[in-house]
PDB file of C-alpha atoms in Angstrom:
ATOM      1  CA  MET A  20      -9.499  -0.163  -6.610  1.00 41.00           C
ATOM      2  CA  ILE A  21      -9.752  -3.937  -6.964  1.00 40.00           C
ATOM      3  CA  LYS A  22      -8.152  -5.693  -4.032  1.00 46.00           C
ATOM      4  CA  CYS A  23      -6.722  -8.973  -5.199  1.00 47.00           C
ATOM      5  CA  GLY A  24      -4.767  -9.832  -2.116  1.00 56.00           C
ATOM      6  CA  ILE A  25      -3.182  -8.491   1.010  1.00 63.00           C
ATOM      7  CA  VAL A  26       0.397  -9.254   2.017  1.00 67.00           C
ATOM      8  CA  ASP A  27       1.867  -8.413   5.400  1.00 67.00           C
ATOM      9  CA  ILE A  28       5.578  -7.697   5.062  1.00 64.00           C
ATOM     10  CA  HIS A  29       7.859  -8.091   8.095  1.00 64.00           C
ATOM     11  CA  ASN A  30      11.293  -6.555   8.800  1.00 68.00           C
ATOM     12  CA  VAL A  31      11.135  -4.320   5.738  1.00 69.00           C
ATOM     13  CA  ASP A  32      14.142  -3.481   3.563  1.00 73.00           C
ATOM     14  CA  PHE A  33      12.657  -0.520   1.688  1.00 76.00           C
ATOM     15  CA  LYS A  34      15.213  -0.477  -1.120  1.00 80.00           C
ATOM     16  CA  GLU A  35      14.526  -4.122  -1.958  1.00 82.00           C
ATOM     17  CA  LEU A  36      10.780  -3.626  -1.521  1.00 81.00           C
ATOM     18  CA  CYS A  37      10.759  -0.766  -4.041  1.00 83.00           C
ATOM     19  CA  GLU A  38      12.793  -2.841  -6.512  1.00 88.00           C
ATOM     20  CA  ILE A  39      10.251  -5.690  -6.257  1.00 87.00           C
ATOM     21  CA  VAL A  40       7.270  -3.319  -6.512  1.00 89.00           C
ATOM     22  CA  ASN A  41       8.750  -1.767  -9.666  1.00 91.00           C
ATOM     23  CA  THR A  42       8.690  -5.217 -11.326  1.00 92.00           C
ATOM     24  CA  CYS A  43       5.015  -5.827 -10.466  1.00 92.00           C
ATOM     25  CA  LYS A  44       2.456  -5.828 -13.287  1.00 92.00           C
ATOM     26  CA  GLY A  45      -0.370  -4.146 -11.377  1.00 92.00           C
ATOM     27  CA  ASN A  46      -0.626  -1.506  -8.700  1.00 92.00           C
ATOM     28  CA  VAL A  47       0.662  -2.220  -5.213  1.00 90.00           C
ATOM     29  CA  TYR A  48      -0.752  -0.159  -2.367  1.00 89.00           C
ATOM     30  CA  LEU A  49       0.783   0.452   1.031  1.00 83.00           C
ATOM     31  CA  THR A  50      -1.893   0.775   3.693  1.00 79.00           C
ATOM     32  CA  THR A  51      -1.178   2.533   6.952  1.00 71.00           C
ATOM     33  CA  GLU A  52      -2.725   1.944  10.353  1.00 71.00           C
ATOM     34  CA  ASP A  53      -4.573   5.261  10.143  1.00 71.00           C
ATOM     35  CA  GLY A  54      -6.235   4.366   6.828  1.00 76.00           C
ATOM     36  CA  ASN A  55      -3.960   6.055   4.293  1.00 77.00           C
ATOM     37  CA  ILE A  56      -3.444   4.233   0.988  1.00 83.00           C
ATOM     38  CA  ILE A  57      -0.272   4.923  -0.995  1.00 84.00           C
ATOM     39  CA  ASN A  58       0.301   3.579  -4.529  1.00 90.00           C
ATOM     40  CA  LEU A  59       3.884   2.286  -4.465  1.00 88.00           C
ATOM     41  CA  LYS A  60       4.027   2.006  -8.267  1.00 89.00           C
ATOM     42  CA  SER A  61       4.323   5.811  -8.312  1.00 89.00           C
ATOM     43  CA  GLN A  62       7.879   7.025  -7.721  1.00 86.00           C
ATOM     44  CA  LEU A  63       6.550  10.175  -6.032  1.00 86.00           C
ATOM     45  CA  CYS A  64       4.350   8.138  -3.702  1.00 82.00           C
ATOM     46  CA  GLN A  65       7.296   5.875  -2.906  1.00 80.00           C
ATOM     47  CA  LEU A  66       9.307   8.901  -1.786  1.00 80.00           C
ATOM     48  CA  ILE A  67       6.487  10.484   0.191  1.00 76.00           C
ATOM     49  CA  GLY A  68       5.108   7.277   1.675  1.00 70.00           C
ATOM     50  CA  LEU A  69       8.396   5.744   2.632  1.00 68.00           C
ATOM     51  CA  SER A  70       9.741   8.987   4.073  1.00 69.00           C
ATOM     52  CA  GLN A  71       6.701   9.120   6.361  1.00 65.00           C
ATOM     53  CA  ILE A  72       7.232   5.520   7.426  1.00 64.00           C
ATOM     54  CA  LEU A  73      10.918   6.105   8.079  1.00 62.00           C
ATOM     55  CA  LYS A  74      10.040   8.789  10.623  1.00 62.00           C
ATOM     56  CA  CYS A  75       9.226   5.913  12.966  1.00 58.00           C
ATOM     57  CA  ALA A  76      12.147   4.450  14.890  1.00 47.00           C
ATOM     58  CA  THR A  77      11.562   0.924  13.626  1.00 50.00           C
ATOM     59  CA  VAL A  78       9.198  -0.611  11.138  1.00 53.00           C
ATOM     60  CA  GLN A  79       8.428  -4.225  11.877  1.00 56.00           C
ATOM     61  CA  GLU A  80       5.434  -4.779   9.624  1.00 64.00           C
ATOM     62  CA  ILE A  81       3.566  -3.120   6.754  1.00 72.00           C
ATOM     63  CA  CYS A  82       0.527  -4.190   4.789  1.00 79.00           C
ATOM     64  CA  LEU A  83       0.462  -4.217   0.980  1.00 83.00           C
ATOM     65  CA  VAL A  84      -2.615  -4.628  -1.221  1.00 85.00           C
ATOM     66  CA  CYS A  85      -2.124  -5.889  -4.789  1.00 88.00           C
ATOM     67  CA  ASP A  86      -4.304  -5.570  -7.893  1.00 87.00           C
ATOM     68  CA  ASN A  87      -2.645  -8.571  -9.521  1.00 88.00           C
ATOM     69  CA  GLN A  88      -2.471 -12.094  -8.057  1.00 87.00           C
ATOM     70  CA  GLU A  89       0.979 -12.704  -9.580  1.00 90.00           C
ATOM     71  CA  ASP A  90       2.262  -9.597  -7.808  1.00 88.00           C
ATOM     72  CA  GLU A  91       0.831 -10.866  -4.541  1.00 87.00           C
ATOM     73  CA  SER A  92       2.775 -14.118  -4.995  1.00 87.00           C
ATOM     74  CA  ARG A  93       5.942 -12.193  -5.863  1.00 86.00           C
ATOM     75  CA  LEU A  94       5.676 -10.055  -2.723  1.00 84.00           C
ATOM     76  CA  PHE A  95       4.838 -13.071  -0.578  1.00 81.00           C
ATOM     77  CA  LYS A  96       8.003 -14.822  -1.783  1.00 81.00           C
ATOM     78  CA  PHE A  97       9.998 -11.629  -1.159  1.00 78.00           C
ATOM     79  CA  ASN A  98       8.699 -11.671   2.411  1.00 71.00           C
ATOM     80  CA  LEU A  99       9.823 -15.295   2.919  1.00 65.00           C
ATOM     81  CA  TYR A 100      13.390 -14.607   1.906  1.00 57.00           C
TER      82      TYR A 100
END
């Protein structure tokens, strides 16, 4: 896996996040605190990964790793707005 960039996302709206990830050109990976890496470009991984995250009461911040620099910029802008 080539790590182009890392984006920390705050106050996550998972529906919007998945919509943005689906428009990305390269892979986007969700990394968890315990070292798991989930490819969010996969619909199955989106369901499994996000269902695990939603078990927590609140999710304030997640970390995404992008293969493509343009995708990193797209996710960074998503995080701003």
